[in-house]
Short mmCIF file of C-alpha atoms and ligand atoms in Angstrom, two decimals:
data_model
loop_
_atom_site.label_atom_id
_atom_site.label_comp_id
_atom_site.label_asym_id
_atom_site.label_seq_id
_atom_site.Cartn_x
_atom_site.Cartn_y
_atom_site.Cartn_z
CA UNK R 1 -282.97 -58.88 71.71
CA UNK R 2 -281.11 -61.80 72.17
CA UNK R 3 -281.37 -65.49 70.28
CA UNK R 4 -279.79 -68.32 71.47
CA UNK R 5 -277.15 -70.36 69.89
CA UNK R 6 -276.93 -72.91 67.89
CA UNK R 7 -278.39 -71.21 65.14
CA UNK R 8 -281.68 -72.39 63.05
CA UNK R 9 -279.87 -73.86 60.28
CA UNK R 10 -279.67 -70.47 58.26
CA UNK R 11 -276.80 -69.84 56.74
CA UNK R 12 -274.92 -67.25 58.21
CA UNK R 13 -273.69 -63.78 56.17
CA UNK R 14 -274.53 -60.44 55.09
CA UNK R 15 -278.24 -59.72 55.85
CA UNK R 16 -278.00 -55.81 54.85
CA UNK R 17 -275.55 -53.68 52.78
CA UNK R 18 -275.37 -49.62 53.06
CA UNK R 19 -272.98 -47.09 52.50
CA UNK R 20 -272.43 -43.61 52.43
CA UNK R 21 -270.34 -41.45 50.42
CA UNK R 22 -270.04 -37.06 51.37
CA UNK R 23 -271.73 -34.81 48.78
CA UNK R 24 -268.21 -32.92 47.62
CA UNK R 25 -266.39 -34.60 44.76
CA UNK R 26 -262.63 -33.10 44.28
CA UNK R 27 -260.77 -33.57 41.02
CA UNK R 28 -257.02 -33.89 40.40
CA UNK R 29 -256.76 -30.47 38.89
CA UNK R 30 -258.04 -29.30 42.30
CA UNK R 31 -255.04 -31.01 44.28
CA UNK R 32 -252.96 -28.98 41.88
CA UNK R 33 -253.43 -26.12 43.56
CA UNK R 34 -252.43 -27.27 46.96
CA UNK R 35 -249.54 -29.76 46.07
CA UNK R 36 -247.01 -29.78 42.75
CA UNK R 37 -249.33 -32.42 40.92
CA UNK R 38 -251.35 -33.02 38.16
CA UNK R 39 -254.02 -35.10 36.70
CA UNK R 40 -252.06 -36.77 34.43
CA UNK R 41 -249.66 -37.94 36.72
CA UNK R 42 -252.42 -39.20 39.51
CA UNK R 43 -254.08 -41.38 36.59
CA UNK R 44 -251.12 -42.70 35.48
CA UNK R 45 -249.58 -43.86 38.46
CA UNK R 46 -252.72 -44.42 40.59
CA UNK R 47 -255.91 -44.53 38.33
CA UNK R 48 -258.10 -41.98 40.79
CA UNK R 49 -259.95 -39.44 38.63
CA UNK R 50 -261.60 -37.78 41.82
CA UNK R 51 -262.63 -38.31 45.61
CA UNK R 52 -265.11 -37.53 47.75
CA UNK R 53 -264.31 -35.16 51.06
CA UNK R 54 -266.60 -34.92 54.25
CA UNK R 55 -268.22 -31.28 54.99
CA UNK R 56 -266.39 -29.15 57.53
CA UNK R 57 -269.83 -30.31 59.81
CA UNK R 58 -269.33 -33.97 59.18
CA UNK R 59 -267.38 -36.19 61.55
CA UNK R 60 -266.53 -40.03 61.69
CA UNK R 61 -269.88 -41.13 63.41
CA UNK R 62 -272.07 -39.31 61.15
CA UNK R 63 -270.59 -41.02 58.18
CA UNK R 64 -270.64 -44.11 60.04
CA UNK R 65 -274.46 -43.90 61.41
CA UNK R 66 -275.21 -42.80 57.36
CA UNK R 67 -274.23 -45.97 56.00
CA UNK R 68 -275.22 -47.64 59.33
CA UNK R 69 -279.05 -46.44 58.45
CA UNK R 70 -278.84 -47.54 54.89
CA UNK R 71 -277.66 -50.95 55.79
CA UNK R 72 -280.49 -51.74 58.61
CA UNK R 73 -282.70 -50.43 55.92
CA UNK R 74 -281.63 -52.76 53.37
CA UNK R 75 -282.24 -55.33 55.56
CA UNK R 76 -285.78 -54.60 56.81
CA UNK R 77 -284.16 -54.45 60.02
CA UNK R 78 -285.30 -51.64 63.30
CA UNK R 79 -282.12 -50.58 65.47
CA UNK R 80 -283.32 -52.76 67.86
CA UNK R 81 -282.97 -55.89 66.25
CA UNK R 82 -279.03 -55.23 66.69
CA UNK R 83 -277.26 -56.77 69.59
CA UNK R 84 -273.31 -55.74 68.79
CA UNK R 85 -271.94 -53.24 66.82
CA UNK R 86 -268.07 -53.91 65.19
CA UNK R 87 -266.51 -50.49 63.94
CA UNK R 88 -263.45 -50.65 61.69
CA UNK R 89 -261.57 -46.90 61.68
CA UNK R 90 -258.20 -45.52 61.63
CA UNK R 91 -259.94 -41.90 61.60
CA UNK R 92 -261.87 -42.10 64.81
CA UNK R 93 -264.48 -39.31 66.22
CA UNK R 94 -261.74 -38.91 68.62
CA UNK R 95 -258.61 -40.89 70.85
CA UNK R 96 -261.25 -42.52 73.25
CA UNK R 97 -263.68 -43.67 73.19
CA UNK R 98 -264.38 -45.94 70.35
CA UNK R 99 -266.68 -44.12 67.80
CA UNK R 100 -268.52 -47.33 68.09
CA UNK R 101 -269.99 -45.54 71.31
CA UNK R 102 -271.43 -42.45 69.59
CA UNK R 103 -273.06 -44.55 66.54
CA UNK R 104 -274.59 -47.02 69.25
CA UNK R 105 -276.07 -43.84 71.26
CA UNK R 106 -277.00 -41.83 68.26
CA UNK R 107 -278.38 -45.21 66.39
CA UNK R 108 -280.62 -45.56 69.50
CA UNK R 109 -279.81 -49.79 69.65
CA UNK R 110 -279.59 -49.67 73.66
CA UNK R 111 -276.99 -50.73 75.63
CA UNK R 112 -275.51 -53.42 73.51
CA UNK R 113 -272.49 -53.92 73.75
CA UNK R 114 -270.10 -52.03 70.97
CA UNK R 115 -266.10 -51.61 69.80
CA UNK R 116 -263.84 -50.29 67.02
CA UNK R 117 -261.49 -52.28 65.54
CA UNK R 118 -259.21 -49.84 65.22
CA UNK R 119 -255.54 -49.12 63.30
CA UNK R 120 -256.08 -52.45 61.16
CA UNK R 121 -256.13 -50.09 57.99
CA UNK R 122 -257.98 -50.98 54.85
CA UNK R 123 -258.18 -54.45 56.30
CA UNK R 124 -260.35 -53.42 58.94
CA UNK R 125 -263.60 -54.40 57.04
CA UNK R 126 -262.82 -57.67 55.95
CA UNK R 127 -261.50 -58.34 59.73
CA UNK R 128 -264.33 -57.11 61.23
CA UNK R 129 -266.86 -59.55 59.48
CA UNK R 130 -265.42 -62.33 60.06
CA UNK R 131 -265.42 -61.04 64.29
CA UNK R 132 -269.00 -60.53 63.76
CA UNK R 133 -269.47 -64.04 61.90
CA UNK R 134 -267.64 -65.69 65.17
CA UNK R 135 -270.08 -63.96 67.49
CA UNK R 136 -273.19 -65.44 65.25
CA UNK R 137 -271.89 -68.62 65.64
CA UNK R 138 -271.30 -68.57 69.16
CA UNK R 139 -274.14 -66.42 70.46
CA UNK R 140 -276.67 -66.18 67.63
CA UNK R 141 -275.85 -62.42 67.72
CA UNK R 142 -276.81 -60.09 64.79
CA UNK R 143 -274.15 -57.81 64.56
CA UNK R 144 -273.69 -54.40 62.82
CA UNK R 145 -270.21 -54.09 61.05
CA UNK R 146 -268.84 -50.58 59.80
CA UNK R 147 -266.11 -49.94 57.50
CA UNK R 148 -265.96 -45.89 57.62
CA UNK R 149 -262.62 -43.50 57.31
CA UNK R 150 -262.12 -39.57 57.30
CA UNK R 151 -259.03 -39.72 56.13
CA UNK R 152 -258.52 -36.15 54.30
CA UNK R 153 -259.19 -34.60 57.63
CA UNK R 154 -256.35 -36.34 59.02
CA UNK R 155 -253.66 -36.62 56.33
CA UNK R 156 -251.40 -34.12 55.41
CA UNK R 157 -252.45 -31.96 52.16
CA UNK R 158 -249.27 -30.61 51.66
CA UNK R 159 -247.63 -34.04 51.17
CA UNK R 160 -248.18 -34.94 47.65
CA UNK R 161 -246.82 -38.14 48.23
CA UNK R 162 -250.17 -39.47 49.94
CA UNK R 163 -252.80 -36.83 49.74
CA UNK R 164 -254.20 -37.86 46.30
CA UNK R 165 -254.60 -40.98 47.25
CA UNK R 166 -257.34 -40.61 49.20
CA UNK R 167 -260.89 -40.26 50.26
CA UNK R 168 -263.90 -40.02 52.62
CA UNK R 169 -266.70 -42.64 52.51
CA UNK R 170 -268.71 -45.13 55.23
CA UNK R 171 -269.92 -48.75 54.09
CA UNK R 172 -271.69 -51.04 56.95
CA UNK R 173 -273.78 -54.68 56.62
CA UNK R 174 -275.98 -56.31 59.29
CA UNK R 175 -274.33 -59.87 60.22
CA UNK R 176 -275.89 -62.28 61.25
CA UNK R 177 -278.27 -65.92 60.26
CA UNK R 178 -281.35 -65.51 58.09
CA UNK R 179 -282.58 -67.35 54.49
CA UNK R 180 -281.61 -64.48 52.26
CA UNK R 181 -278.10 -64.39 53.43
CA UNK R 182 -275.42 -63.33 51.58
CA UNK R 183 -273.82 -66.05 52.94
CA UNK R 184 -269.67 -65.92 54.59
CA UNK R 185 -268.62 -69.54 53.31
CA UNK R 186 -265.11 -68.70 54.53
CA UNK R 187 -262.55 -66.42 55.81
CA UNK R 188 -258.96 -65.47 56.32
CA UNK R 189 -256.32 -63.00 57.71
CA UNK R 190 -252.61 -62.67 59.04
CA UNK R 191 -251.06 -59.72 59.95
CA UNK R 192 -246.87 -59.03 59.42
CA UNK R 193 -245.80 -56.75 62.35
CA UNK R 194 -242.30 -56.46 61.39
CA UNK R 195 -243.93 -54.42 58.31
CA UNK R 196 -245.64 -51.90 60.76
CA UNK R 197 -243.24 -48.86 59.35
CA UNK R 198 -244.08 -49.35 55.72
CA UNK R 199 -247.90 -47.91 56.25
CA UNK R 200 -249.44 -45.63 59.05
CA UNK R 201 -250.76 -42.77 60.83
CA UNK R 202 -248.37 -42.35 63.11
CA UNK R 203 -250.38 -39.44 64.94
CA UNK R 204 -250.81 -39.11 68.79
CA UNK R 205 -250.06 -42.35 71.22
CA UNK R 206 -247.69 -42.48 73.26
CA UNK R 207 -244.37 -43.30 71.16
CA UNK R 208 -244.85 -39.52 69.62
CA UNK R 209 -247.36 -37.63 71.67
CA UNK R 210 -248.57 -34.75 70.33
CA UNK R 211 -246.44 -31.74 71.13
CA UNK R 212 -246.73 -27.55 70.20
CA UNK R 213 -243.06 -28.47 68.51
CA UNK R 214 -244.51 -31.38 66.48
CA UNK R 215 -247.77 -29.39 65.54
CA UNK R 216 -245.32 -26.74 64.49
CA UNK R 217 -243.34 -29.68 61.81
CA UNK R 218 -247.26 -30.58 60.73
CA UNK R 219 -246.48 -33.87 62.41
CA UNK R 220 -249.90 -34.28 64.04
CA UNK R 221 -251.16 -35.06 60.64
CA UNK R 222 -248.09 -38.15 60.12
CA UNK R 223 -248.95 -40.56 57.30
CA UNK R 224 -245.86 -42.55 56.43
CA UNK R 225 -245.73 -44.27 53.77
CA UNK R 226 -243.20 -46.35 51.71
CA UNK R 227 -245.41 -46.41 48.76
CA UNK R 228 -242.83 -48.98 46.59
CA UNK R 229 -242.80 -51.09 49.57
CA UNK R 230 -246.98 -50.48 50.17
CA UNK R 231 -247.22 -51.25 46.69
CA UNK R 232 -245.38 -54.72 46.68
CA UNK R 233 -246.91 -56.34 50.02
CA UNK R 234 -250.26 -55.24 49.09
CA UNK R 235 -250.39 -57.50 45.22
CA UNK R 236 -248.57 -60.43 47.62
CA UNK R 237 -250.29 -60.35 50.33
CA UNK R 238 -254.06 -60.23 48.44
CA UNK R 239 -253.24 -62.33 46.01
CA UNK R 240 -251.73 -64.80 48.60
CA UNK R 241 -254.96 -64.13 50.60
CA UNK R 242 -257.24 -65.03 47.81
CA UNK R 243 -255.94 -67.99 47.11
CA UNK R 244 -255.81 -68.96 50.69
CA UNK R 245 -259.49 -68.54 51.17
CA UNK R 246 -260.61 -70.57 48.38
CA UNK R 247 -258.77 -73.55 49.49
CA UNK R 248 -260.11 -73.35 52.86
CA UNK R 249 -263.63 -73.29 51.06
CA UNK R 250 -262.81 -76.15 48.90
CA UNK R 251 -263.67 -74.38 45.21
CA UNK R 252 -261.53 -72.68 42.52
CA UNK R 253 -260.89 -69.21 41.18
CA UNK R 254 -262.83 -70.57 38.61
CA UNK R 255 -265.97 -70.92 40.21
CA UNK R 256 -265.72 -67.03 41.51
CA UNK R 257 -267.84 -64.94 39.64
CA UNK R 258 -266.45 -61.67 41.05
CA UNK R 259 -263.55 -60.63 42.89
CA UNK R 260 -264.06 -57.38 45.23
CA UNK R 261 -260.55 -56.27 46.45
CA UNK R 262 -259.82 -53.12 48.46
CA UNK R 263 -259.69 -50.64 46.18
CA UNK R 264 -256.08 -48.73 46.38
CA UNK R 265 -254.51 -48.08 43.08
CA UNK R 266 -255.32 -49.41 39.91
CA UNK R 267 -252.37 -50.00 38.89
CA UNK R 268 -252.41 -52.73 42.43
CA UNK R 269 -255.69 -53.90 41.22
CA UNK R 270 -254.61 -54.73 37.44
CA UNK R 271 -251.44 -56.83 39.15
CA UNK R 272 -253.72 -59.04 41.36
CA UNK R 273 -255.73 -59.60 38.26
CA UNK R 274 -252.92 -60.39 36.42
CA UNK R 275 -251.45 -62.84 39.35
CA UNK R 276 -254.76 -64.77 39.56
CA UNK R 277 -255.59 -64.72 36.03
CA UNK R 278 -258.58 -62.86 36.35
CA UNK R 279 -260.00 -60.91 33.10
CA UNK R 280 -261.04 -57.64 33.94
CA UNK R 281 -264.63 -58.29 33.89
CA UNK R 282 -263.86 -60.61 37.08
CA UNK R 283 -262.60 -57.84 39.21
CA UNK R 284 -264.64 -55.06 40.84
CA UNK R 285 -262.93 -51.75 40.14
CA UNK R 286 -264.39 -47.95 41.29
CA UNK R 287 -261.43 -46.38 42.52
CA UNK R 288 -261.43 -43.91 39.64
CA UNK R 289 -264.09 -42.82 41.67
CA UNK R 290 -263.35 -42.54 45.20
CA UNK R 291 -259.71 -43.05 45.77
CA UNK R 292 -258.46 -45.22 48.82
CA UNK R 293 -261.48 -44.81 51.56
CA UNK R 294 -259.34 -47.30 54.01
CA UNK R 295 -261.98 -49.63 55.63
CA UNK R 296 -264.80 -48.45 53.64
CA UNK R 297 -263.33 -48.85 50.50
CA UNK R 298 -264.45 -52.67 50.29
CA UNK R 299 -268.15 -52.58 51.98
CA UNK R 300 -268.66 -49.26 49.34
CA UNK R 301 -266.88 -51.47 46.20
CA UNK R 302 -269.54 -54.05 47.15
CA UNK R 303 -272.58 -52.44 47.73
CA UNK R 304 -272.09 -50.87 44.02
CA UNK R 305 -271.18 -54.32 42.60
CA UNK R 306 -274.55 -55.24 43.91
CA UNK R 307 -276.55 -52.16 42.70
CA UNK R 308 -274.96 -52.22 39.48
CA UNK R 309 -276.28 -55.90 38.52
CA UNK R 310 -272.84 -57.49 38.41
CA UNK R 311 -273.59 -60.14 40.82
CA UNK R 312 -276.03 -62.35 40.32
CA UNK R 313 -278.11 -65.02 42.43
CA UNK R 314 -276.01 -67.89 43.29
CA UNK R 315 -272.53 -65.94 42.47
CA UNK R 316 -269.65 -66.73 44.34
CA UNK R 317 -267.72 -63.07 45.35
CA UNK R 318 -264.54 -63.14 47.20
CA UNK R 319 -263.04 -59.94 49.35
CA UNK R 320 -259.90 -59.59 49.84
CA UNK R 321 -257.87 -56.49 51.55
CA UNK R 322 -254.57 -55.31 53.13
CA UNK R 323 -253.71 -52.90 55.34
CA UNK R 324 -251.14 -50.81 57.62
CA UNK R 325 -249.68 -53.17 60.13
CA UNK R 326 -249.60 -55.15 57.48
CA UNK R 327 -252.34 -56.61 57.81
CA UNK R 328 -254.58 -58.46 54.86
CA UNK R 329 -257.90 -60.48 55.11
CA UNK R 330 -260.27 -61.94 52.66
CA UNK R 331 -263.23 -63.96 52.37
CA UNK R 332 -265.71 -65.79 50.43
CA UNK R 333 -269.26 -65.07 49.78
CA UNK R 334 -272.15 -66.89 48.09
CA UNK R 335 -274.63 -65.16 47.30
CA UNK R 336 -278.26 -66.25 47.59
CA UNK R 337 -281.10 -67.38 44.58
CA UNK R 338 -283.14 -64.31 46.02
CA UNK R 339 -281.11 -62.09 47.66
CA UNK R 340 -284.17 -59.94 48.05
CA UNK R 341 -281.87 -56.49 48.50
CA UNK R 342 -282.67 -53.26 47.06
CA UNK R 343 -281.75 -49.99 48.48
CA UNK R 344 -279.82 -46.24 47.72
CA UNK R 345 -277.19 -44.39 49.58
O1 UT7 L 1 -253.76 -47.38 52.64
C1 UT7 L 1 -252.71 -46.79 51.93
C2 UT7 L 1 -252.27 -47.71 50.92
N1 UT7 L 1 -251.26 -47.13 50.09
C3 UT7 L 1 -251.05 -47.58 48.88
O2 UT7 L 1 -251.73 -48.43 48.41
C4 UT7 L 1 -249.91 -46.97 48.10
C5 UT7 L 1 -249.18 -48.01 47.28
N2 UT7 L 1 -248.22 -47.38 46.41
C6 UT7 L 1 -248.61 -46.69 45.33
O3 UT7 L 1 -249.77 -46.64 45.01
C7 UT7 L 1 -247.52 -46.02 44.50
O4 UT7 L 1 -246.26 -46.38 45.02
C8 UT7 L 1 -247.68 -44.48 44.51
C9 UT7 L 1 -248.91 -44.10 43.68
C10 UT7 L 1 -247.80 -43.93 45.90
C11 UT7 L 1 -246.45 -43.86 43.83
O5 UT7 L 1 -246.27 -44.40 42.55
P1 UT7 L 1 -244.83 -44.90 42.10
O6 UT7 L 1 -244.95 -45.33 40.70
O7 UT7 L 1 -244.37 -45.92 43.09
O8 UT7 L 1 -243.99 -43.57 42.17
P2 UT7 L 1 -242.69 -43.27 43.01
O9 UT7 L 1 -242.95 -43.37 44.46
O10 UT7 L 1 -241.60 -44.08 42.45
O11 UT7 L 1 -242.47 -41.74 42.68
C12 UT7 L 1 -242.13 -41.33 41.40
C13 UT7 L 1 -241.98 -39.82 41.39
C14 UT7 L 1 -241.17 -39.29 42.56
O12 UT7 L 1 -240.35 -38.26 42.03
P3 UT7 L 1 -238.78 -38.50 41.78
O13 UT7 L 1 -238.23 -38.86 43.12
O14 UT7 L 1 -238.72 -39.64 40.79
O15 UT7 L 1 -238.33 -37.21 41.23
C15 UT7 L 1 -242.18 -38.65 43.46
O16 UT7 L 1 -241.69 -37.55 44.20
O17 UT7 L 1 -243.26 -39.20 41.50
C16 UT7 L 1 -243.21 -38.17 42.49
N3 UT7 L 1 -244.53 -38.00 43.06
C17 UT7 L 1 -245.46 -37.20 42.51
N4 UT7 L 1 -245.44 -36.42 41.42
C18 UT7 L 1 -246.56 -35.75 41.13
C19 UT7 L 1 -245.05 -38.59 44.16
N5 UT7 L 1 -246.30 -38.18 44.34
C20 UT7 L 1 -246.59 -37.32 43.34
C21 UT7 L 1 -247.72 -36.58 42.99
N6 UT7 L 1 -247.67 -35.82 41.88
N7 UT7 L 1 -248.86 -36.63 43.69
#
């Protein structure tokens, strides 16, 4: 279905939240038996009590067309009131295609037209609203945005170094115009290639193809990370972002009611706090919970900010995220008197 632009004079934002999050929650004491770690010195350094891990039988796109279904739901919306589906992954189904394709075929939204936005890290979610926002405003589109990662299938678990830091998870809102929109007031990114070796999964591609003699060094599962260096660009760069985006929207920290950041490490989410003098109540924090799920991690922080009552009608939220590349991205949100949403995972 297709609806011409300019739009009716609706605001334009989030029209449907969902997420999903794999049955299997794994505890600290269980990475101590794969990699010289504890508990004690996972919550001290990065605040993750557990994560969640995708069955043996789950892939990318089934994660993806979870939350997918859970956000079209929350909207009161059929597959075929979708004309463009944005996928943010680092952890595709596979090389090519995008796993954009599979959710579009297995989501049964015809032949619209579909893409990942893919390798922009934990950014990727924040990024890929604001793309769907632009095509609203051009083309009156209603576009499908998915924030979903796999990461533990992909990492290394013998590197203790970046295997407790994360998890599995799939978040995904319905863009687009409509009355009870959570509505984008405004957005921001920038991306610092010259950082590109601090933060990736340097797996595959054509720089370091996969070869039997990599395989054999366990360098098909590559995630490099500089995690001082990850650590310092990521408080800059979000709290640089923040504070960006509410000048281009004209308001003050003050008037935010709720600051959703990508949730990394605590200890990264206590220095933002601490750099935009945000009380704690002010900042949305669950990754206790789930560890870093890359691109999901902010759509998943957001939906529970919702579901757990700490945004209310009228609240202004702001998102902000980095990511390997370096990427970082945030964005403001206002939410509506009756944002009329209500669903489950
Ligand atoms: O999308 C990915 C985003 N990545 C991030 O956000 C990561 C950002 N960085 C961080 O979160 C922190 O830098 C880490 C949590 C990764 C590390 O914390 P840190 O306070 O910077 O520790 P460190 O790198 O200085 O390492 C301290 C020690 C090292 O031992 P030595 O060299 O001092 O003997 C590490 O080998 O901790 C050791 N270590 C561990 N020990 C037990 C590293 N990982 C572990 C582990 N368990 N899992």
């Amino acid at each position: 279905m297709h609806r011409p632009a300019p739009l009716d004079g609706q605001p334009i934002g989030l029209l449907g939240l969902g997420i999903y999050l794999p049955d299997r929650v794994m505890t600290n004491d269980e990475w101590a038996e794969y990699v010289d770690t504890s508990d004690e010195w996972i919550v001290a350094r990065t605040g993750i009590h557990t994560r969640r891990i995708a069955a043996d039988d789950e892939s990318t796109a089934d994660l993806a067309l979870a939350a997918a279904g859970a956000a079209l739901a929350d909207g009161g919306f059929e597959p075929a009131d979708i004309d463009e589906i944005v996928l943010a992954t680092d952890t595709p189904e596979v090389f090519a295609p995008d796993t954009a394709a599979y959710v579009q075929a297995r989501l049964g939204v015809g032949q619209i037209p579909c893409y990942d936005l893919a390798g922009s890290g934990c950014a990727g979610f924040v990024l890929a609203l604001d793309v769907a926002r632009s095509r609203a405003l051009a083309d009156g589109r209603r576009v499908l945005v998915i924030g979903v990662e796999l990461i533990t299938r992909l990492m290394n678990w013998k590197d203790r170094n970046t295997c407790v830091l994360f998890g599995d998870a799939a978040g995904a809102a319905v863009v687009g115009s409509g009355a009870g929109a959570i509505e984008i007031l405004a957005a921001t990114a920038g991306t610092d290639g010259t950082r590109s070796d601090i933060l990736g999964l340097e797996t595959g591609g054509t720089r370091q193809p996969v070869t039997m003699e990599r395989v054999r060094q366990g360098l098909h599962k590559n995630l490099v990370m500089d995690g001082r260096e990850v650590f310092r660009e990521a408080v800059r760069r979000m709290s640089e972002a923040s504070l960006r985006v509410l000048v281009k929207a004209g308001v003050s920290m003050d008037d935010v009611a709720l600051v959703v950041p990508h949730q990394a490490n605590l200890r990264i989410l206590n220095a933002v706090a601490a750099r935009l003098g945000l009380s704690e109540e002010r900042v949305f924090i669950n990754v206790q919970q789930y560890g870093n799920t890359g691109s999901a991690s902010v759509p998943v922080a957001l939906w529970e900010a919702r579901d757990q009552g700490r945004i209310k009608p009228g609240d202004l939220v702001l998102l902000t995220a980095f990511g390997a590349g370096f990427h970082w991205a945030a964005m403001l949100l206002r939410f509506q008197e009756s944002p009329g949403m209500d669903s489950g995972c």
